[in-house]
Tab-separated table of C-alpha atoms and ligand atoms in Angstrom:
chain	number	residue	atom	x	y	z
A	1	MET	CA	137.220	91.875	129.649
A	2	VAL	CA	137.331	94.758	127.193
A	3	GLN	CA	134.263	97.506	126.660
A	4	LYS	CA	131.279	95.876	125.594
A	5	LEU	CA	131.114	96.960	121.526
A	6	ASP	CA	127.699	99.599	121.450
A	7	THR	CA	127.093	98.921	117.137
A	8	LEU	CA	124.178	95.678	115.841
A	9	VAL	CA	123.914	93.071	114.348
A	10	GLU	CA	121.912	93.082	111.174
A	11	THR	CA	118.501	91.638	111.353
A	12	PRO	CA	118.658	87.644	109.787
A	13	SER	CA	116.839	87.486	106.144
A	14	GLN	CA	114.481	85.089	105.171
A	15	THR	CA	113.458	83.926	102.541
A	16	ALA	CA	111.372	85.922	100.050
A	17	GLY	CA	109.518	82.502	100.045
A	18	PRO	CA	107.011	81.455	97.211
A	19	TYR	CA	104.280	84.461	97.687
A	20	VAL	CA	106.572	86.680	97.133
A	21	HIS	CA	104.582	88.486	95.065
A	22	ILE	CA	101.242	89.663	97.204
A	23	GLY	CA	103.417	91.274	99.302
A	24	CYS	CA	105.265	93.381	96.598
A	25	ILE	CA	103.615	93.554	92.803
A	26	PRO	CA	100.177	91.841	95.149
A	27	SER	CA	98.216	92.768	91.327
A	28	PHE	CA	100.747	91.164	89.666
A	29	ALA	CA	99.314	88.482	92.000
A	30	GLY	CA	96.158	88.237	91.504
A	31	LEU	CA	95.537	89.975	95.008
A	32	GLU	CA	94.262	93.686	92.783
A	33	GLY	CA	92.225	96.114	94.608
A	34	VAL	CA	94.599	96.876	98.342
A	35	TYR	CA	96.685	99.273	95.949
A	36	PRO	CA	96.115	100.962	92.891
A	37	GLU	CA	99.323	99.448	91.514
A	38	ASP	CA	102.617	98.058	91.935
A	39	LEU	CA	105.354	99.893	93.669
A	40	GLY	CA	107.698	99.886	90.883
A	41	LEU	CA	106.162	98.705	87.965
A	42	ARG	CA	108.502	101.306	85.487
A	43	ALA	CA	112.046	101.801	85.638
A	44	ILE	CA	111.386	105.341	83.772
A	45	GLU	CA	108.411	107.530	82.850
A	46	ASP	CA	107.488	108.562	79.191
A	47	GLY	CA	110.387	110.987	78.094
A	48	ALA	CA	112.948	109.578	79.869
A	49	GLU	CA	116.262	110.840	78.176
A	50	GLY	CA	118.558	108.708	77.115
A	51	GLU	CA	118.343	105.027	74.403
A	52	VAL	CA	115.375	103.082	76.209
A	53	ILE	CA	116.539	98.930	76.123
A	54	THR	CA	114.432	96.675	77.108
A	55	ILE	CA	116.435	93.405	78.837
A	56	THR	CA	114.690	89.746	78.556
A	57	GLY	CA	115.944	86.438	80.788
A	58	SER	CA	115.468	84.258	82.363
A	59	ILE	CA	117.028	82.420	85.347
A	60	TYR	CA	118.605	78.499	86.503
A	61	ASP	CA	118.174	77.012	88.742
A	62	GLY	CA	120.917	74.231	89.527
A	63	THR	CA	118.808	71.762	87.680
A	64	GLY	CA	119.409	73.558	84.358
A	65	TRP	CA	114.774	74.592	85.068
A	66	ALA	CA	113.855	78.129	84.594
A	67	MET	CA	112.254	79.375	87.335
A	68	ARG	CA	108.634	80.180	87.279
A	69	ASP	CA	108.739	82.659	90.830
A	70	ALA	CA	111.767	84.363	90.851
A	71	MET	CA	110.684	88.384	92.276
A	72	PHE	CA	113.877	91.298	90.333
A	73	GLU	CA	114.460	94.092	91.481
A	74	SER	CA	116.862	96.672	89.800
A	75	TRP	CA	117.988	100.100	89.900
A	76	GLN	CA	120.325	102.234	87.933
A	77	ALA	CA	121.338	106.211	87.107
A	78	ASP	CA	119.901	107.291	84.484
A	79	ALA	CA	121.795	108.420	80.595
A	80	SER	CA	123.929	110.894	82.472
A	81	GLY	CA	125.077	108.884	85.502
A	82	ARG	CA	122.372	110.719	88.343
A	83	PHE	CA	120.835	108.973	90.727
A	84	ALA	CA	117.198	109.711	91.464
A	85	GLY	CA	117.436	111.557	94.263
A	86	GLN	CA	120.500	113.134	93.081
A	87	GLN	CA	121.183	116.865	92.134
A	88	GLY	CA	120.096	116.972	88.427
A	89	ALA	CA	118.658	113.624	87.612
A	90	ASP	CA	116.157	113.102	85.258
A	91	PRO	CA	113.211	112.984	86.740
A	92	LYS	CA	111.694	111.123	84.001
A	93	VAL	CA	114.105	107.842	85.307
A	94	ASN	CA	112.801	106.174	88.042
A	95	GLY	CA	115.666	104.165	88.423
A	96	PHE	CA	113.594	101.708	90.606
A	97	CYS	CA	111.841	98.448	88.920
A	98	ARG	CA	110.426	95.848	90.279
A	99	PHE	CA	109.225	93.387	87.643
A	100	ALA	CA	108.811	89.036	87.974
A	101	ALA	CA	109.523	85.732	86.306
A	102	ASP	CA	106.872	85.039	84.159
A	103	LYS	CA	104.679	82.202	85.846
A	104	ASP	CA	104.147	79.828	82.093
A	105	THR	CA	107.738	80.737	80.709
A	106	GLY	CA	109.995	82.445	84.091
A	107	GLU	CA	111.533	85.602	81.132
A	108	PHE	CA	111.302	88.629	82.444
A	109	THR	CA	111.130	91.967	80.927
A	110	LEU	CA	112.865	95.207	82.102
A	111	THR	CA	112.574	98.250	79.694
A	112	THR	CA	114.413	101.024	80.916
A	113	VAL	CA	117.247	103.392	79.919
A	114	LYS	CA	121.129	102.807	79.353
A	115	PRO	CA	122.153	103.950	82.051
A	116	GLY	CA	125.261	106.214	82.419
A	117	ALA	CA	128.741	105.762	83.913
A	118	THR	CA	129.100	106.674	87.481
A	119	PRO	CA	131.396	108.341	89.418
A	120	THR	CA	133.923	105.676	92.316
A	121	ARG	CA	135.059	107.197	95.480
A	122	ALA	CA	138.565	106.491	94.011
A	123	GLY	CA	138.205	109.828	91.168
A	124	GLY	CA	137.402	106.631	88.429
A	125	GLN	CA	134.034	105.229	86.860
A	126	GLN	CA	132.104	102.463	87.234
A	127	ALA	CA	131.107	101.500	83.273
A	128	PRO	CA	127.224	101.224	83.247
A	129	HIS	CA	125.382	98.965	84.844
A	130	ILE	CA	122.455	98.321	86.520
A	131	ALA	CA	122.034	96.749	89.925
A	132	LEU	CA	120.365	93.250	90.493
A	133	TRP	CA	118.306	92.572	93.951
A	134	ILE	CA	116.852	88.970	93.417
A	135	VAL	CA	114.729	87.394	95.716
A	136	ALA	CA	112.307	83.729	94.905
A	137	ARG	CA	111.427	80.926	97.678
A	138	GLY	CA	114.747	78.762	98.340
A	139	ILE	CA	117.561	82.053	98.800
A	140	ASN	CA	117.514	82.797	102.282
A	141	ILE	CA	119.348	86.200	101.677
A	142	GLY	CA	118.515	88.165	98.391
A	143	LEU	CA	121.289	88.196	95.754
A	144	GLN	CA	123.061	90.913	94.244
A	145	THR	CA	124.348	91.126	90.520
A	146	ARG	CA	124.970	93.573	87.463
A	147	ILE	CA	124.112	94.116	83.802
A	148	TYR	CA	126.317	95.215	81.961
A	149	PHE	CA	126.080	95.426	78.207
A	150	GLU	CA	128.537	94.285	76.258
A	151	ASP	CA	128.220	96.881	73.672
A	152	GLU	CA	129.994	100.151	76.455
A	153	ASP	CA	133.793	99.718	77.495
A	154	ASN	CA	133.806	97.615	80.395
A	155	SER	CA	137.555	97.713	80.290
A	156	ALA	CA	138.062	100.386	83.147
A	157	ASP	CA	135.261	98.764	85.464
A	158	PRO	CA	136.382	98.043	88.921
A	159	LEU	CA	134.443	95.309	89.858
A	160	LEU	CA	134.323	93.451	86.562
A	161	ALA	CA	138.765	93.779	86.710
A	162	ARG	CA	138.106	91.361	90.461
A	163	ILE	CA	137.023	88.845	88.614
A	164	GLU	CA	139.920	86.566	88.634
A	165	GLN	CA	138.270	84.106	85.885
A	166	ARG	CA	138.162	86.411	83.303
A	167	ASN	CA	135.611	83.634	81.780
A	168	ARG	CA	133.246	84.678	84.750
A	169	VAL	CA	132.688	88.302	83.738
A	170	GLU	CA	130.553	87.420	80.651
A	171	THR	CA	128.066	86.143	83.130
A	172	LEU	CA	127.992	89.609	83.845
A	173	VAL	CA	127.387	91.482	80.824
A	174	ALA	CA	123.633	91.776	78.842
A	175	LYS	CA	124.152	91.006	75.022
A	176	LYS	CA	122.514	92.918	72.348
A	177	THR	CA	120.180	91.174	70.194
A	178	GLY	CA	118.650	94.230	67.918
A	179	GLU	CA	117.904	97.440	68.165
A	180	GLY	CA	117.647	98.417	71.694
A	181	GLN	CA	117.253	94.393	72.230
A	182	TYR	CA	119.007	93.226	75.257
A	183	ARG	CA	119.316	89.427	76.729
A	184	PHE	CA	121.048	88.045	80.319
A	185	ASP	CA	120.336	85.214	81.766
A	186	ILE	CA	120.843	84.714	85.020
A	187	TYR	CA	122.506	80.969	86.770
A	188	LEU	CA	122.673	80.078	90.252
A	189	GLN	CA	124.740	77.086	89.973
A	190	GLY	CA	127.064	74.847	87.542
A	191	ALA	CA	130.249	75.891	84.854
A	192	GLN	CA	128.424	78.872	84.273
A	193	GLU	CA	127.277	80.245	87.088
A	194	THR	CA	126.637	83.978	87.339
A	195	VAL	CA	128.192	85.832	89.694
A	196	PHE	CA	127.382	87.008	92.292
A	197	LEU	CA	128.318	89.987	94.526
A	198	ASP	CA	128.356	91.372	98.763
A	199	LEU	CA	128.807	95.453	97.608
B	1	MET	CA	131.977	109.211	80.746
B	2	SER	CA	130.142	110.544	83.674
B	3	ASP	CA	131.154	114.694	84.724
B	4	GLN	CA	129.077	113.250	88.326
B	5	ALA	CA	131.574	114.323	91.610
B	6	TYR	CA	131.208	111.410	94.097
B	7	ILE	CA	128.783	111.897	96.831
B	8	ASP	CA	130.602	110.085	99.652
B	9	GLN	CA	128.176	109.499	102.754
B	10	GLY	CA	130.179	106.969	103.525
B	11	PRO	CA	130.749	103.763	102.612
B	12	LEU	CA	127.810	100.618	103.655
B	13	ILE	CA	129.546	98.139	106.759
B	14	PRO	CA	129.914	94.851	104.677
B	15	ARG	CA	127.559	92.307	105.739
B	16	ASN	CA	128.627	90.030	108.392
B	17	ARG	CA	127.323	86.351	106.650
B	18	ALA	CA	127.845	84.625	109.962
B	19	ALA	CA	124.601	86.700	111.505
B	20	HIS	CA	122.770	84.791	108.461
B	21	PRO	CA	120.559	81.759	107.183
B	22	VAL	CA	123.258	79.926	104.982
B	23	PRO	CA	122.234	79.913	100.968
B	24	TYR	CA	122.533	76.286	101.394
B	25	ASP	CA	120.893	74.000	103.821
B	26	PRO	CA	119.848	70.151	102.901
B	27	ASP	CA	117.014	70.414	105.129
B	28	TYR	CA	114.919	73.399	103.557
B	29	LYS	CA	115.123	71.330	100.396
B	30	THR	CA	114.713	73.893	97.368
B	31	SER	CA	117.758	75.489	99.050
B	32	VAL	CA	119.407	73.389	97.394
B	33	PRO	CA	119.516	74.323	93.800
B	34	ARG	CA	118.654	77.700	94.658
B	35	SER	CA	122.490	78.158	96.497
B	36	PRO	CA	125.244	79.779	94.417
B	37	ASN	CA	127.764	77.020	94.294
B	38	GLN	CA	131.074	80.013	94.189
B	39	PRO	CA	131.910	82.223	96.746
B	40	LEU	CA	130.569	86.403	96.307
B	41	LEU	CA	132.801	89.472	94.831
B	42	SER	CA	132.949	91.409	97.850
B	43	MET	CA	134.429	94.664	97.603
B	44	GLU	CA	134.152	97.730	99.266
B	45	SER	CA	130.015	98.970	98.164
B	46	THR	CA	129.392	101.762	95.114
B	47	LEU	CA	126.993	104.653	94.166
B	48	SER	CA	124.956	101.932	93.367
B	49	GLU	CA	124.605	100.430	95.981
B	50	GLU	CA	124.588	103.846	98.249
B	51	THR	CA	122.150	105.520	96.434
B	52	GLY	CA	118.432	104.078	96.555
B	53	PRO	CA	115.340	104.526	95.595
B	54	ARG	CA	112.725	106.821	97.900
B	55	PHE	CA	108.572	106.881	98.368
B	56	GLY	CA	106.936	108.855	99.463
B	57	HIS	CA	103.551	109.019	101.432
B	58	SER	CA	102.292	110.705	98.493
B	59	MET	CA	102.159	107.162	97.361
B	60	LEU	CA	99.752	105.750	100.545
B	61	GLY	CA	96.567	105.268	100.922
B	62	PRO	CA	94.873	105.553	104.130
B	63	LEU	CA	94.574	101.929	104.746
B	64	ASP	CA	97.299	100.693	103.837
B	65	ASN	CA	98.761	99.849	107.464
B	66	ASN	CA	95.331	97.879	108.446
B	67	LEU	CA	95.376	94.925	107.277
B	68	ILE	CA	91.912	93.746	108.688
B	69	LEU	CA	90.109	96.468	106.845
B	70	ASN	CA	92.462	97.025	103.905
B	71	TYR	CA	90.354	94.410	102.318
B	72	SER	CA	86.723	94.924	102.327
B	73	LYS	CA	87.018	98.618	102.731
B	74	ASP	CA	84.107	98.365	104.424
B	75	ALA	CA	84.638	99.186	108.170
B	76	ALA	CA	81.742	96.881	109.111
B	77	LYS	CA	83.254	94.054	106.750
B	78	PRO	CA	87.161	92.984	109.138
B	79	ALA	CA	88.747	90.549	108.444
B	80	VAL	CA	88.286	86.818	111.186
B	81	GLY	CA	91.452	86.260	112.749
B	82	GLU	CA	93.233	87.536	116.141
B	83	ARG	CA	93.525	90.705	115.776
B	84	ILE	CA	97.484	92.178	116.879
B	85	LEU	CA	99.019	95.229	116.348
B	86	MET	CA	102.541	94.817	115.178
B	87	HIS	CA	104.754	97.466	115.383
B	88	GLY	CA	108.909	98.318	115.719
B	89	ARG	CA	111.344	100.475	115.142
B	90	VAL	CA	114.120	100.552	111.858
B	91	LEU	CA	118.169	100.864	113.106
B	92	ASP	CA	121.406	101.030	111.297
B	93	GLU	CA	124.119	99.433	113.200
B	94	MET	CA	125.345	102.694	114.182
B	95	GLY	CA	121.939	102.650	116.209
B	96	ARG	CA	120.393	105.669	114.475
B	97	PRO	CA	116.759	105.365	113.377
B	98	VAL	CA	115.670	104.482	109.959
B	99	PRO	CA	112.882	107.488	109.381
B	100	HIS	CA	110.389	107.541	106.500
B	101	THR	CA	111.476	104.556	104.747
B	102	LEU	CA	109.451	101.935	103.154
B	103	VAL	CA	108.130	99.237	105.199
B	104	GLU	CA	105.889	95.784	102.665
B	105	ILE	CA	104.266	92.535	104.813
B	106	TRP	CA	102.455	89.716	103.672
B	107	GLN	CA	100.848	87.276	105.624
B	108	ALA	CA	98.464	84.312	105.446
B	109	ASN	CA	95.232	84.653	106.919
B	110	ALA	CA	93.915	83.034	109.767
B	111	GLY	CA	93.267	79.570	108.545
B	112	GLY	CA	96.569	79.620	107.538
B	113	ARG	CA	95.841	80.819	103.375
B	114	TYR	CA	97.397	83.135	101.146
B	115	ARG	CA	95.414	85.076	98.531
B	116	HIS	CA	98.215	84.228	95.923
B	117	VAL	CA	97.610	82.080	92.583
B	118	LYS	CA	100.139	79.426	93.048
B	119	ASP	CA	98.392	78.443	96.851
B	120	GLY	CA	95.163	76.271	97.074
B	121	TYR	CA	95.683	75.750	101.238
B	122	LEU	CA	92.186	73.753	102.405
B	123	ALA	CA	91.770	75.984	104.305
B	124	PRO	CA	89.808	78.632	103.012
B	125	LEU	CA	89.971	82.252	101.860
B	126	ASP	CA	88.515	85.198	103.720
B	127	PRO	CA	86.356	87.506	101.438
B	128	ASN	CA	87.963	90.243	103.601
B	129	PHE	CA	91.133	89.800	104.109
B	130	GLY	CA	93.820	90.728	100.901
B	131	GLY	CA	97.308	90.411	103.831
B	132	CYS	CA	99.206	93.017	101.961
B	133	GLY	CA	100.034	95.968	103.984
B	134	ARG	CA	102.527	98.286	103.360
B	135	THR	CA	103.904	101.882	105.131
B	136	LEU	CA	106.685	104.262	106.407
B	137	THR	CA	108.611	104.693	109.140
B	138	ASP	CA	108.150	108.211	111.120
B	139	GLU	CA	111.183	110.621	112.342
B	140	ASN	CA	112.361	107.946	115.271
B	141	GLY	CA	111.753	105.058	112.757
B	142	CYS	CA	108.762	103.322	114.058
B	143	TYR	CA	105.840	101.620	111.992
B	144	GLU	CA	102.568	99.846	113.184
B	145	PHE	CA	100.279	97.991	110.884
B	146	LEU	CA	96.771	96.579	112.477
B	147	THR	CA	96.538	93.000	110.900
B	148	ILE	CA	94.899	89.335	112.266
B	149	ARG	CA	97.596	86.654	113.386
B	150	PRO	CA	97.811	84.825	111.260
B	151	GLY	CA	97.112	80.162	110.925
B	152	ALA	CA	100.240	77.982	110.034
B	153	TYR	CA	100.934	76.085	106.979
B	154	PRO	CA	101.381	73.108	105.405
B	155	TRP	CA	104.449	73.118	102.542
B	156	PRO	CA	106.308	70.193	100.539
B	157	ASN	CA	109.584	69.410	101.655
B	158	ARG	CA	109.680	66.456	104.445
B	159	GLY	CA	107.576	64.310	105.325
B	160	ASN	CA	105.314	67.239	107.642
B	161	ASP	CA	106.632	70.442	107.509
B	162	TRP	CA	104.067	73.169	109.063
B	163	ARG	CA	105.500	77.093	108.690
B	164	PRO	CA	105.330	77.706	112.721
B	165	MET	CA	102.955	81.507	112.023
B	166	HIS	CA	104.552	84.340	110.805
B	167	ILE	CA	104.276	87.829	108.726
B	168	HIS	CA	106.275	88.752	105.611
B	169	ILE	CA	108.716	91.786	106.054
B	170	SER	CA	109.896	93.992	103.188
B	171	VAL	CA	112.420	97.220	104.038
B	172	PHE	CA	114.680	99.606	101.926
B	173	GLY	CA	115.968	101.041	104.052
B	174	HIS	CA	117.763	104.078	102.902
B	175	SER	CA	120.145	103.364	99.830
B	176	PHE	CA	119.804	99.399	97.488
B	177	GLY	CA	122.600	97.542	99.895
B	178	GLN	CA	120.592	98.408	103.075
B	179	ARG	CA	117.649	95.966	100.979
B	180	LEU	CA	116.107	93.306	103.498
B	181	ILE	CA	113.278	91.180	103.763
B	182	THR	CA	112.812	88.481	105.763
B	183	GLN	CA	109.964	87.072	108.434
B	184	MET	CA	108.162	87.826	112.225
B	185	TYR	CA	107.584	84.956	114.123
B	186	PHE	CA	104.973	84.789	116.698
B	187	GLU	CA	106.941	84.257	120.647
B	188	GLY	CA	105.385	80.694	121.938
B	189	ASP	CA	105.015	79.145	118.651
B	190	PRO	CA	106.509	75.853	119.054
B	191	LEU	CA	106.344	75.194	115.499
B	192	ILE	CA	109.434	77.638	115.276
B	193	GLU	CA	112.099	74.699	116.333
B	194	ARG	CA	110.733	72.253	113.973
B	195	CYS	CA	110.386	74.346	111.114
B	196	PRO	CA	113.589	74.529	108.111
B	197	ILE	CA	113.287	78.519	107.789
B	198	ALA	CA	113.588	79.056	110.554
B	199	ALA	CA	116.537	76.526	111.346
B	200	THR	CA	118.810	78.105	108.513
B	201	VAL	CA	119.314	81.007	110.939
B	202	LYS	CA	122.472	78.901	112.759
B	203	SER	CA	123.222	81.665	115.306
B	204	ARG	CA	120.618	80.576	117.683
B	205	SER	CA	120.743	84.069	119.326
B	206	GLN	CA	119.610	85.802	115.722
B	207	LEU	CA	117.245	83.439	115.349
B	208	ASP	CA	116.172	84.853	117.945
B	209	ARG	CA	116.007	88.988	116.894
B	210	LEU	CA	112.850	87.170	114.047
B	211	VAL	CA	111.091	86.589	117.019
B	212	ALA	CA	108.511	88.968	118.951
B	213	PRO	CA	107.799	89.729	122.145
B	214	LEU	CA	104.039	90.061	122.966
B	215	ASP	CA	103.486	93.346	123.632
B	216	MET	CA	101.016	94.214	126.771
B	217	ALA	CA	102.165	97.900	126.661
B	218	LYS	CA	100.985	98.300	122.954
B	219	ALA	CA	97.906	96.093	123.123
B	220	ARG	CA	94.293	97.622	123.737
B	221	PRO	CA	91.869	96.561	125.898
B	222	LEU	CA	88.707	94.782	124.595
B	223	ASP	CA	90.511	95.371	121.039
B	224	PHE	CA	94.358	94.377	119.813
B	225	LEU	CA	96.782	92.548	121.413
B	226	ALA	CA	100.611	93.499	120.716
B	227	TYR	CA	103.999	91.929	118.982
B	228	LYS	CA	107.274	94.120	118.661
B	229	PHE	CA	109.173	93.508	115.953
B	230	ASP	CA	112.753	96.304	115.617
B	231	ILE	CA	114.784	96.094	112.493
B	232	VAL	CA	118.253	96.857	111.827
B	233	LEU	CA	119.501	97.506	108.862
B	234	ARG	CA	123.326	97.787	107.616
B	235	GLY	CA	124.977	101.168	108.803
B	236	ARG	CA	127.810	103.223	107.379
B	237	ARG	CA	130.843	103.902	107.705
B	238	GLN	CA	131.185	107.330	108.786
B	239	THR	CA	135.203	108.146	110.047
B	240	MET	CA	137.374	111.860	110.143
B	241	PHE	CA	139.646	109.702	106.951
B	242	GLU	CA	136.378	108.471	105.764
B	243	ASN	CA	136.863	111.464	102.695
B	244	ARG	CA	140.606	112.599	101.734
B	245	MET	CA	141.281	116.752	100.818
B	246	GLU	CA	142.700	117.438	98.095
B	247	GLY	CA	146.698	117.481	99.116
B	248	LEU	CA	146.785	115.064	101.348
C	301	FE2	FE1	104.973	82.507	104.432
């Protein structure tokens, strides 16, 4: 026998289910009047520094169906690479946003500022990116992924460098479709399966 | 280029995936097309996972954690159902309390019906029950909700599947990598053993951690019963060898 470790084990996840909206974004789901407004309604306030961008996309299940019930949370740095709560961070950047797939089309939209590069523990840089967390019915533990940008220099990003199949790097890179407009589609399965993260 | 210095509070402890449900489980049919086939890319956490949104008391209303009254907002119009106190502590893997973190819950009413545009179950809506609540943990990581015990409900999966009574819970922690959504079940519910969603957690001892015991120490006579539900979030590795000083 050995001494017993006193570290605890994380509580297991369970699916957020089909009604996640009433807990997290109740007004979106027709449950009005409990809170003044849904949490995480805006990633930025008016006057945030940097380029305001809109990212549009869908999340597809293994059959190619754009899921109508997924909910997303994003977390990101401001235009100079500072996260909300850090010294000098832009007070107009909340950094956090909650949004959902449209219940008729499955499309989601995130309006925010393009984040700056952020430092790494090893003294390097991470390319500008937005962390994304995805929950839905049928997803038993929230999926982590990232949105990078095709018009940024992603060549030295340590996470992208870890992807062995270089063709899969593209799954994390939003495509520019216009001035300040990007497209980011997520595939849960198949040849285009998005790289999901465990960090 | 970023001019930011790295603020190192220690990396998150890597997630033990065996403590969690399996992503793919044929008995939970929707998980079949919605579970990634490729392995996850594992790496040490970065600032994007080690920082996270913080929420303050200013956003909370006085009834936010009282689901019996937060929809009607009228003490004379309480929600129908068995009155319960749901309470517990949020800790991290090192056993430290997680103070001032947002806990959100949502649930069906006493008949098993959600107030959601997509729920068309036979059981009626309760005009005095919304079904969501939120609170911040105190300095010791403790939280409380006053609510009603939700009803079990049927759902389209196998021929005759019913969800055990459950409350959905969302917790933030202090870093985005700690984010967790789970469900609380109730001691003694025979539907837990029959539920394909509960059964996605393959470790018996881990599934037991989702079942809240009746807690008579917190029950108020002639008013409400209590159930205790503690939650453990990921912790951080903190050793004296984490921060390498310059020149070393
Ligand atoms: Fe549910």
